[in-house]
Amino acid sequence: MKWFSLSGIRAEMHRVRWPKFRELISESWTVILFTAGFAVFFLVCETAASMWLKFIGL
């Protein structure tokens, strides 16, 4: 099998285990929720740091 040939790409596409629709939706929601959680976490950290700097007068 040659690298970057159409037959090689086609063979590799057949070897891949593609997720079922329910798995895809479930894993997508997991990624979305973790991303939202990290966004809230960093928002809280940024707000706390800003408030602390204002409190100490910087």
Short mmCIF file of C-alpha atoms in Angstrom, two decimals:
data_model
loop_
_atom_site.label_atom_id
_atom_site.label_comp_id
_atom_site.label_asym_id
_atom_site.label_seq_id
_atom_site.Cartn_x
_atom_site.Cartn_y
_atom_site.Cartn_z
CA MET A 1 0.00 0.00 0.00
CA LYS A 2 1.44 3.34 -1.06
CA TRP A 3 1.31 6.41 1.11
CA PHE A 4 -1.21 9.03 -0.01
CA SER A 5 -2.61 6.99 -2.85
CA LEU A 6 -6.35 6.75 -3.44
CA SER A 7 -6.32 2.98 -2.92
CA GLY A 8 -4.43 3.41 0.36
CA ILE A 9 -6.85 6.06 1.56
CA ARG A 10 -9.84 3.93 0.59
CA ALA A 11 -8.38 0.89 2.41
CA GLU A 12 -7.75 2.97 5.53
CA MET A 13 -11.31 4.34 5.44
CA HIS A 14 -12.63 0.78 5.55
CA ARG A 15 -10.48 -0.04 8.60
CA VAL A 16 -11.76 2.87 10.66
CA ARG A 17 -14.44 2.08 13.23
CA TRP A 18 -16.94 4.85 12.70
CA PRO A 19 -19.13 5.73 15.71
CA LYS A 20 -22.85 5.04 15.69
CA PHE A 21 -25.19 8.03 15.71
CA ARG A 22 -26.05 7.66 19.42
CA GLU A 23 -22.36 7.46 20.36
CA LEU A 24 -21.64 10.53 18.28
CA ILE A 25 -24.39 12.54 19.96
CA SER A 26 -23.41 11.35 23.45
CA GLU A 27 -19.73 12.16 22.99
CA SER A 28 -20.54 15.51 21.39
CA TRP A 29 -22.63 16.50 24.43
CA THR A 30 -19.77 15.44 26.69
CA VAL A 31 -17.37 17.73 24.82
CA ILE A 32 -19.87 20.62 24.85
CA LEU A 33 -20.50 20.27 28.59
CA PHE A 34 -16.80 20.06 29.47
CA THR A 35 -16.09 23.10 27.29
CA ALA A 36 -18.88 25.07 28.96
CA GLY A 37 -17.63 23.97 32.39
CA PHE A 38 -14.10 25.16 31.64
CA ALA A 39 -15.47 28.44 30.28
CA VAL A 40 -17.38 29.05 33.52
CA PHE A 41 -14.35 28.07 35.59
CA PHE A 42 -12.07 30.52 33.78
CA LEU A 43 -14.73 33.24 33.91
CA VAL A 44 -14.95 32.83 37.70
CA CYS A 45 -11.14 32.85 38.03
CA GLU A 46 -10.82 35.95 35.86
CA THR A 47 -13.55 37.76 37.77
CA ALA A 48 -12.01 36.84 41.13
CA ALA A 49 -8.57 38.00 40.01
CA SER A 50 -10.02 41.27 38.70
CA MET A 51 -11.91 41.90 41.93
CA TRP A 52 -8.83 41.12 44.01
CA LEU A 53 -6.66 43.50 41.98
CA LYS A 54 -9.27 46.26 42.35
CA PHE A 55 -9.46 45.54 46.09
CA ILE A 56 -5.71 45.94 46.60
CA GLY A 57 -5.65 49.05 44.42
CA LEU A 58 -3.87 47.92 41.29
#
